[in-house]
Tab-separated table of C-alpha atoms in Angstrom:
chain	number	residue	atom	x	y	z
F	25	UNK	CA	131.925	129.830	111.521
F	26	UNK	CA	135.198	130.352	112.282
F	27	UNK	CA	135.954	127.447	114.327
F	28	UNK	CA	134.929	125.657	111.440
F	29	UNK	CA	137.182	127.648	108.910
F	30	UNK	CA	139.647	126.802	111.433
F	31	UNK	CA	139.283	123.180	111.416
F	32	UNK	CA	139.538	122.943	107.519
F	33	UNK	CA	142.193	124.808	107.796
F	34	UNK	CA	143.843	122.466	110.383
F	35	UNK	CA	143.053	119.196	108.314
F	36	UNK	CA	143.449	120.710	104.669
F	37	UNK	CA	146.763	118.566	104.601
F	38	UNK	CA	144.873	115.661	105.575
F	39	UNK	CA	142.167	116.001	102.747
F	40	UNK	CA	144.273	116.597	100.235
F	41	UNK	CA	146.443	113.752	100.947
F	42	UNK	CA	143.034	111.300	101.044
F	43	UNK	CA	142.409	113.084	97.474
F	44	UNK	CA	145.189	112.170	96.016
F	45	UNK	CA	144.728	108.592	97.125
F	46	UNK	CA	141.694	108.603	94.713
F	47	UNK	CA	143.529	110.584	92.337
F	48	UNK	CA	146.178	107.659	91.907
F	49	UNK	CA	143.485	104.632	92.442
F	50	UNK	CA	141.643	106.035	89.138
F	51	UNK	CA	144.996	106.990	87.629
F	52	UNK	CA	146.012	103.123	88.445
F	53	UNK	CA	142.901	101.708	86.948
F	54	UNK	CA	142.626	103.874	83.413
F	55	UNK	CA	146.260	102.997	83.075
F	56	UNK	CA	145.164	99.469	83.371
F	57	UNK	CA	142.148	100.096	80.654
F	58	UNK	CA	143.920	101.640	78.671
F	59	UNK	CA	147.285	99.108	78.408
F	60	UNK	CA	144.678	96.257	78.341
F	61	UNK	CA	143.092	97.616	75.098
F	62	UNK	CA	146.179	97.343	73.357
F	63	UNK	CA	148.487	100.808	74.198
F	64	UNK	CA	151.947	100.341	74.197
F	65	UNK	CA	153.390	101.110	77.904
F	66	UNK	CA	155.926	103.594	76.212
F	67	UNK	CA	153.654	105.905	74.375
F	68	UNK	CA	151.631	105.632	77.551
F	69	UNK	CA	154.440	107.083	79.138
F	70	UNK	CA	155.664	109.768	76.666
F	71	UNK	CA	151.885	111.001	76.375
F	72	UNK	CA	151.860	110.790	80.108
F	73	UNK	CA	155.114	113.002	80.753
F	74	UNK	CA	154.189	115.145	77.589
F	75	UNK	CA	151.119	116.723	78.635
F	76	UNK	CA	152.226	116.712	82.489
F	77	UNK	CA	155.175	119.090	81.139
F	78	UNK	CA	152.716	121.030	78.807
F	79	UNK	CA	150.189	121.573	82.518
F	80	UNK	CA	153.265	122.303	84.759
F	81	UNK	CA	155.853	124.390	81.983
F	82	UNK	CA	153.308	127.815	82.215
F	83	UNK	CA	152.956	127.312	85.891
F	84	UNK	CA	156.464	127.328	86.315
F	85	UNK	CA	157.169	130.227	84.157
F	86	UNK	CA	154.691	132.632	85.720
F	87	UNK	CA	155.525	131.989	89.395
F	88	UNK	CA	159.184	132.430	88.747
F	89	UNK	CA	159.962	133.822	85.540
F	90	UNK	CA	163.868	133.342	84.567
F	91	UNK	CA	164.214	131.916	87.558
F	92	UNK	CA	162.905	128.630	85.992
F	93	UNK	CA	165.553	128.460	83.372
F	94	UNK	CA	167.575	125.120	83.776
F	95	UNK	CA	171.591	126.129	84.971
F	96	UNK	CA	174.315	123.916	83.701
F	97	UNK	CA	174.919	123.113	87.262
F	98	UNK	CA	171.355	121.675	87.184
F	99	UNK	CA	171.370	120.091	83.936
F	100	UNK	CA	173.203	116.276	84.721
F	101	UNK	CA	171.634	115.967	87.671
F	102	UNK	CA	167.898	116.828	86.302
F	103	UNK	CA	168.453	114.661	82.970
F	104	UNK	CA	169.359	111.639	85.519
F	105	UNK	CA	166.454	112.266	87.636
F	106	UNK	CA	164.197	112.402	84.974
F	107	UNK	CA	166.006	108.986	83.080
F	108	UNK	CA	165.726	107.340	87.100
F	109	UNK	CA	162.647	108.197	88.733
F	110	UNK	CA	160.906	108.688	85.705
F	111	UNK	CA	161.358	106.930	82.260
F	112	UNK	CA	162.294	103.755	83.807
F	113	UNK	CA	160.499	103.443	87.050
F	114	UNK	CA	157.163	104.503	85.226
F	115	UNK	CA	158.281	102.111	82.089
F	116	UNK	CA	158.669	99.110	84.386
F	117	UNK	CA	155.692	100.315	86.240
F	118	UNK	CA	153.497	100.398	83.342
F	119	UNK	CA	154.817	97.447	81.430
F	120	UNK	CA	154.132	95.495	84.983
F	121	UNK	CA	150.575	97.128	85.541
F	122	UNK	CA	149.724	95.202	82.249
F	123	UNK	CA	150.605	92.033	82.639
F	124	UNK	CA	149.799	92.022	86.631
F	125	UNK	CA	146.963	94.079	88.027
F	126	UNK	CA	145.788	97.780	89.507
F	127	UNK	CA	145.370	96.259	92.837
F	128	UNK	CA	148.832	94.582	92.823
F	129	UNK	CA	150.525	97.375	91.398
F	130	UNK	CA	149.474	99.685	93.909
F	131	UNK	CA	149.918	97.046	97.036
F	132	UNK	CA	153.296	96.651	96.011
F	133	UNK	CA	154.509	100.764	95.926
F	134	UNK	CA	153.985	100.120	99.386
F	135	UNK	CA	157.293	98.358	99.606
F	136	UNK	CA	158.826	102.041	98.533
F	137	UNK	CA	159.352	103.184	102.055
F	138	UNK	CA	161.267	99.739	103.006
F	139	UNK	CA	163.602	99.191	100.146
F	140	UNK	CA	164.219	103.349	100.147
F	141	UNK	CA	165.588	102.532	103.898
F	142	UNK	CA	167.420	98.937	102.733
F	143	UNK	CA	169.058	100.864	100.329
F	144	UNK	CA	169.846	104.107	102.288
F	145	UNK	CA	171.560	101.665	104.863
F	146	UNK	CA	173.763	99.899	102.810
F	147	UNK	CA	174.873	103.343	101.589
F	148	UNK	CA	175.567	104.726	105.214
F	149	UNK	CA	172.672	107.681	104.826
F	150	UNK	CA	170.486	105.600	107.647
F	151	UNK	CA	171.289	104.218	110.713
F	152	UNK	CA	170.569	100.081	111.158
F	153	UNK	CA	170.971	99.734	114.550
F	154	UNK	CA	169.806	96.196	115.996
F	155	UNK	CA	170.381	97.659	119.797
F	156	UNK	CA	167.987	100.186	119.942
F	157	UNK	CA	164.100	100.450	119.256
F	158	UNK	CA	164.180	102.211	116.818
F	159	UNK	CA	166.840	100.688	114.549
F	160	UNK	CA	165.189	97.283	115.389
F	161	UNK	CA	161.549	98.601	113.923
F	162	UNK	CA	162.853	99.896	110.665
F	163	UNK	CA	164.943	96.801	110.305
F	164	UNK	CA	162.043	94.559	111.029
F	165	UNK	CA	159.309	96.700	109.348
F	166	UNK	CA	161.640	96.516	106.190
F	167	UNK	CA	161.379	92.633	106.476
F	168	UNK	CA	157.988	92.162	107.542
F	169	UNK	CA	157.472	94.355	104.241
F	170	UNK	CA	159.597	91.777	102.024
F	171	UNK	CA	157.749	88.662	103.419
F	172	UNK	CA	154.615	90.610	102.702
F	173	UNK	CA	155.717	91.271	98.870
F	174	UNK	CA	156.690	87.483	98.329
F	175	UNK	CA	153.217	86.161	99.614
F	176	UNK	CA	151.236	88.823	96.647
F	177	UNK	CA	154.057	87.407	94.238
F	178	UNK	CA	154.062	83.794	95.197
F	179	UNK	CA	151.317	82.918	96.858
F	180	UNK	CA	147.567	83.763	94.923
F	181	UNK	CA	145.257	81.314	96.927
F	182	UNK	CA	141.754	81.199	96.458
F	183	UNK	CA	139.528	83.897	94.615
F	184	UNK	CA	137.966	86.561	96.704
F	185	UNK	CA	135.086	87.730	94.611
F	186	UNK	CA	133.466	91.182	94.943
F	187	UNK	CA	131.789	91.337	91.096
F	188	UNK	CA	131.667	89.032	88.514
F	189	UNK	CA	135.459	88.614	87.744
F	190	UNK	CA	137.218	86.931	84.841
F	191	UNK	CA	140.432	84.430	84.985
F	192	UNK	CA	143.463	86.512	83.679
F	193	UNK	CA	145.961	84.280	81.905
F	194	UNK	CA	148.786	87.245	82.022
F	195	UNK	CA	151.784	86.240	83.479
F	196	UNK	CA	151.540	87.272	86.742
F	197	UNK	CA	154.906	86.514	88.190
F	198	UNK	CA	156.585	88.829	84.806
F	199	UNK	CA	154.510	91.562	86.309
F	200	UNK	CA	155.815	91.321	89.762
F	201	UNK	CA	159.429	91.387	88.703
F	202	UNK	CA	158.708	94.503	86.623
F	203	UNK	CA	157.113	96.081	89.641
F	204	UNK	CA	159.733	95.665	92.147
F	205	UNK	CA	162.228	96.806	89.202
F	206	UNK	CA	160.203	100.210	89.546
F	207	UNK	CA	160.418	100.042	93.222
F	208	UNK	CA	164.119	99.834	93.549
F	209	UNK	CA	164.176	102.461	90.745
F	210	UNK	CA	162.054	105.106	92.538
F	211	UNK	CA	163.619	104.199	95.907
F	212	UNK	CA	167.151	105.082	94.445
F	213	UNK	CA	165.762	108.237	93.140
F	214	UNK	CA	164.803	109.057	96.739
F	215	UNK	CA	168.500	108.880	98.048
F	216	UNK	CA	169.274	110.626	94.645
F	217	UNK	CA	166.942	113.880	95.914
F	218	UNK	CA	168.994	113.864	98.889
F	219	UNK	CA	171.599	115.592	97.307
F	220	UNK	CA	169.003	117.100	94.822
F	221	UNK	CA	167.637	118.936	97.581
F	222	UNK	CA	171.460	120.450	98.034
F	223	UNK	CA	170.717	122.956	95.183
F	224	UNK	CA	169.057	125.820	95.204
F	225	UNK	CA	166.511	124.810	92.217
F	226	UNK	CA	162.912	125.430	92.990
F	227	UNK	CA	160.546	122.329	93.382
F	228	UNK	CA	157.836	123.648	90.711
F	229	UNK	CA	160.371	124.667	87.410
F	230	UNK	CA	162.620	120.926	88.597
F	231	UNK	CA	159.437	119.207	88.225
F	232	UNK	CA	158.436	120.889	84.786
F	233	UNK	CA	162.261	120.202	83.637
F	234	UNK	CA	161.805	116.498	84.846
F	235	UNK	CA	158.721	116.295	82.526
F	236	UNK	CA	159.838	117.775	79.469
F	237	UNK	CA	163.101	115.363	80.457
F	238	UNK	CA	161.303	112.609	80.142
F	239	UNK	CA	159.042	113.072	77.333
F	240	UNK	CA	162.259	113.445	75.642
F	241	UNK	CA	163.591	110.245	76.451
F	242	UNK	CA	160.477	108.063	76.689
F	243	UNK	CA	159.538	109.052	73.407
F	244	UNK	CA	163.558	108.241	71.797
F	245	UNK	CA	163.023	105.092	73.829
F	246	UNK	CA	159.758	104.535	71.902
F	247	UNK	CA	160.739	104.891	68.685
F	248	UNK	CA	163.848	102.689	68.996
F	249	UNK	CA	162.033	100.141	69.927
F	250	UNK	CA	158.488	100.608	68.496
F	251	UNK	CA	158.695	100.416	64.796
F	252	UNK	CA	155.221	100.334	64.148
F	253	UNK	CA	153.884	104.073	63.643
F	254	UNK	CA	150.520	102.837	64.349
F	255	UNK	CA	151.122	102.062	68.160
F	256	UNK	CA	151.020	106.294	68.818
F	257	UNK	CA	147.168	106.573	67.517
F	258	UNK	CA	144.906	106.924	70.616
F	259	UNK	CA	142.292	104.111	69.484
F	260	UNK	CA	139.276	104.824	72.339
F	261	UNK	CA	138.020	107.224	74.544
F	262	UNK	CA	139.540	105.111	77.110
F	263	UNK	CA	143.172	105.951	76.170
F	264	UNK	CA	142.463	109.367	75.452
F	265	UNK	CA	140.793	110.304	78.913
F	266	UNK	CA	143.672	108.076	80.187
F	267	UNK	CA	146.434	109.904	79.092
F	268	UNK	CA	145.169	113.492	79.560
F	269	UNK	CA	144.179	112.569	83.684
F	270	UNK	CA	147.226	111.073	84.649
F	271	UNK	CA	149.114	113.886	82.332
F	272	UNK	CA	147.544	116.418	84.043
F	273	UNK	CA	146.408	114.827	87.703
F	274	UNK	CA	148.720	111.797	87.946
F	275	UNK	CA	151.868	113.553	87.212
F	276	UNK	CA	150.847	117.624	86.815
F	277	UNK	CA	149.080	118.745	89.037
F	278	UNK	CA	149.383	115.817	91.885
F	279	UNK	CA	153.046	116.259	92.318
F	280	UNK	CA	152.391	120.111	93.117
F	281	UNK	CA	150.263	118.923	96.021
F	282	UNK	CA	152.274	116.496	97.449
F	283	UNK	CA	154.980	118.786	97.360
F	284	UNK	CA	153.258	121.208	99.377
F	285	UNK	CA	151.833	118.540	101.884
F	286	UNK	CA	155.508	117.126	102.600
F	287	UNK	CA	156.135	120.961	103.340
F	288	UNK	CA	153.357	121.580	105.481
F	289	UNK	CA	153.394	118.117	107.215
F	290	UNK	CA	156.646	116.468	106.037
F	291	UNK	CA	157.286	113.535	103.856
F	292	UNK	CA	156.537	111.059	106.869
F	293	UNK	CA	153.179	111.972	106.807
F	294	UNK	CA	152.337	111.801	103.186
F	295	UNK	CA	153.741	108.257	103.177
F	296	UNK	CA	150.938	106.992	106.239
F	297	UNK	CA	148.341	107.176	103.206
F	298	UNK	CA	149.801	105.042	100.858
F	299	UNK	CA	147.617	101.606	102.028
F	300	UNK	CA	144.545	103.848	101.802
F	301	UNK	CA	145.708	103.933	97.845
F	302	UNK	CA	145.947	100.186	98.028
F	303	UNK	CA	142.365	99.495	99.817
F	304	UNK	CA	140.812	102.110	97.483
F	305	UNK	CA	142.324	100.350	94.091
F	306	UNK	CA	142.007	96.869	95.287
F	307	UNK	CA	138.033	97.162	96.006
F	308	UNK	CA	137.748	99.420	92.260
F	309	UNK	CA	139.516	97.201	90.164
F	310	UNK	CA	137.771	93.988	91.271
F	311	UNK	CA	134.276	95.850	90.802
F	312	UNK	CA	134.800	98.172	87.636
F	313	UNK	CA	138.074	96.076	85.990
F	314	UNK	CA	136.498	92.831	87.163
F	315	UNK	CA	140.151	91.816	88.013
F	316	UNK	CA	140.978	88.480	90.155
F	317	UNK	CA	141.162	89.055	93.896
F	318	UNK	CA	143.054	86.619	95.204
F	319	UNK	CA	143.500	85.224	99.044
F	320	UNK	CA	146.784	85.527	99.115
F	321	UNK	CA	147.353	89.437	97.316
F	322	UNK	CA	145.051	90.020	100.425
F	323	UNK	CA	147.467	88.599	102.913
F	324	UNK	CA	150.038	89.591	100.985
F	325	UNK	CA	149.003	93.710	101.248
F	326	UNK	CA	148.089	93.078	105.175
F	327	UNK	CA	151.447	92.100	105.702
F	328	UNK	CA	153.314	94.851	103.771
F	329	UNK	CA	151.459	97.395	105.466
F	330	UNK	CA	152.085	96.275	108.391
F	331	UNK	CA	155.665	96.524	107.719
F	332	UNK	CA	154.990	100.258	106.277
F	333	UNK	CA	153.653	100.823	109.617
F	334	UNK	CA	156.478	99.958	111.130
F	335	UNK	CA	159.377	101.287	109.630
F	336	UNK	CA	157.340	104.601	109.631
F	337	UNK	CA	156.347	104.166	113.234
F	338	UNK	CA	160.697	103.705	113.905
F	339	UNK	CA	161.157	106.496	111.930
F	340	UNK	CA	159.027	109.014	114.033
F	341	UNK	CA	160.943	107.526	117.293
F	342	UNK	CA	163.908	108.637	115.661
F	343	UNK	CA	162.087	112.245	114.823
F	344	UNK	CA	161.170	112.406	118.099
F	345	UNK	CA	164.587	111.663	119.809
F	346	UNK	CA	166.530	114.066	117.609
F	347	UNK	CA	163.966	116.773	118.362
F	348	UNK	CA	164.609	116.072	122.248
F	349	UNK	CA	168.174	116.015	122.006
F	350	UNK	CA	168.466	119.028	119.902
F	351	UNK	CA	165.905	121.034	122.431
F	352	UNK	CA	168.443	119.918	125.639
F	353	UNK	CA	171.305	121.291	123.309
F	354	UNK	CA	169.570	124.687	123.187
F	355	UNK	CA	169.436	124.705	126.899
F	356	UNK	CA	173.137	124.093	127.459
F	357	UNK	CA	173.809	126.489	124.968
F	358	UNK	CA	171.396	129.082	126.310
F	359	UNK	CA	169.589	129.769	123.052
F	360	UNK	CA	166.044	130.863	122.215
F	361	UNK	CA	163.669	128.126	123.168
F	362	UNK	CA	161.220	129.738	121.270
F	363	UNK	CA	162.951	130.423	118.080
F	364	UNK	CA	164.977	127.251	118.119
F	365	UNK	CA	162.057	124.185	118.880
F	366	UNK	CA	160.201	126.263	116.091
F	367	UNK	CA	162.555	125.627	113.483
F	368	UNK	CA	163.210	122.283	115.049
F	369	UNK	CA	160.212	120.650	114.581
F	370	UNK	CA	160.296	122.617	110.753
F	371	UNK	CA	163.302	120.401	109.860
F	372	UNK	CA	161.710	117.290	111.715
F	373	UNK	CA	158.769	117.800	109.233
F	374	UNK	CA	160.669	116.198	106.698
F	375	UNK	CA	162.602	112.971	108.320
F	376	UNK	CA	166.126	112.581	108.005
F	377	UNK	CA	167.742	110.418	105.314
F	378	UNK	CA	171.781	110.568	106.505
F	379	UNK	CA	173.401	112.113	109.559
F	380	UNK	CA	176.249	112.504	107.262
F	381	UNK	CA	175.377	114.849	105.028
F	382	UNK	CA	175.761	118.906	105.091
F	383	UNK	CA	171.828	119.093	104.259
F	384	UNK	CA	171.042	115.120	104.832
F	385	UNK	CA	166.498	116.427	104.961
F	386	UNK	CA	165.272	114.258	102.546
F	387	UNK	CA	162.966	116.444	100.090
F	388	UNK	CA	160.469	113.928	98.129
């Protein structure tokens, strides 16, 4: 009994991380219900962010009390993070789920991890060296991951069927530009939690604040540019049980769990599952959504995670070598071996972002 207590234990990380895979297929595929019935992408959103801050805003409260009040010190740089990573990476998201496809939109996230290191490079937080093994994986991985994105956006091929699937006539290509436009949006709010992580703001009252953020300015943006009243009446069940499980799952409740896997296994290991996410939506949208499966998206997702795979796999070279060269530091210094791999492989948890910053751990 206990060596089975023990094993759950062990893998609990692991579960929850394949859980939350399903949690974002289903959340991918009721979006795309839901915005083909008719819903406007940006009262998806402010419904979206409005009941994820009404789940998360007691939550925070209780577990820290006045702690969770929002500093002036914090206010800029949460109101930026929420306008960023939020409003418009989930507006471009959502506005590009609707004219592409669940399958697609969740293939292409996958390019996250790539142009988060493209991007990180050409700012000087990661190193791009061609001369070493590990430079030369990311820098590959981040191509293969490119080539892999063009062939989904360029190349469609023959049908694949798995159900009885219908031709879309949405334009496919508009999607795909507003997809990667929420790619290089989240990927910039990655580097931007670099020096997030610099404050002393807990994860669980920053995430409420990001909510309630942007509610606020998903729902401004929706009534500048939705005259209609009309377009914020819930029409179907559909839309209903869409917005309240992605308010609550997709954005409440999931970010709380990913937070604490990245702090039990670190943020390189919640990124391996992200194809599992891709496989998962790809095979539920063609059978429940009836979506086109094309030849190419299929080639198109191989080769992107294969690129995932290998940026990742460069990264945890670089993990490991810092963790060796940090141990034979300890031993010239004469330090607790003990003490010191222990909190070594605590920071390694979490991989680094930029050598040249004070606290360069990136916290996602």
């Amino acid at each position: 009994m206990s060596m089975r207590v023990g094993f759950l234990k062990k893998h609990i990380p692991t579960l929850a991380m394949v859980g939350l895979q399903f949690i974002y297929a289903v959340v991918n595929l009721l979006g795309k219900a839901a915005l083909s019935q008719g819903m406007s992408p940006l009262v998806y959103l402010s419904y979206r962010q409005g009941i994820a801050t009404i789940t998360l805003a007691p939550l925070a409260y209780v577990h820290h009390g006045r702690n969770a009040n929002l500093g002036m010190e914090n206010f800029w740089l949460i109101f930026l993070a929420s306008f960023l990573g939020v409003t418009i990476n989930q507006g471009l998201s959502f506005f590009g789920l609707r004219l592409g496809s669940a399958s697609l939109a969740t293939a292409m996230s996958n390019l996250v991890p790539a142009v988060t290191f493209l991007f990180a490079a050409l700012l000087g937080l990661e190193k791009a060296s061609l001369r070493d093994t590990r430079g030369l994986a990311k820098v590959a991985g981040t191509g293969v991951c490119v080539v892999g994105a063009g062939c989904m956006a360029f190349y469609r091929g023959p049908e694949v069927k798995l159900g009885n699937t219908y031709t879309s006539r949405e334009d496919w290509y508009l999607g795909c530009l507003f997809l990667f436009g929420s790619i290089c949006c989240w990927s910039m709010w990655l580097i931007l939690q670099v020096f997030i992580s610099r404050t002393s703001f807990q994860p669980l009252p920053w995430s409420a604040w990001i909510c309630f953020f942007a509610f606020l300015q998903s729902s401004a943006l929706t009534l500048a540019m939705e005259t209609d009243k009309s377009v914020w009446r819930l029409n179907s069940s559909t839309q209903i049980i869409c917005c309240l499980f992605t308010g609550v799952l997709g954005s409440g409740m999931s970010n709380t769990i990913q937070a604490w896997c990245i702090l039990k296994q670190g943020a390189l290991f919640t990124s391996m599952f992200a194809p599992l996410c891709t496989v998962i939506t790809t095979i539920m949208s063609s059978i429940f959504l009836h979506e086109e499966l094309h030849l190419g998206s299929l080639i198109g997702a191989t080769i992107v995670m294969g690129g995932l795979y290998t940026v990742l796999w460069g990264k945890a070279v670089e993990s490991r070598t810092i963790e060796q060269e940090r141990v034979e530091e300890a031993v010239c210094n004469g330090q607790d071996l003990t003490t010191g791999i222990q909190r070594i492989k605590m920071d390694l948890n979490e991989p680094l972002l930029g050598e040249g910053l004070d606290h360069d751990i990136e916290k996602n």
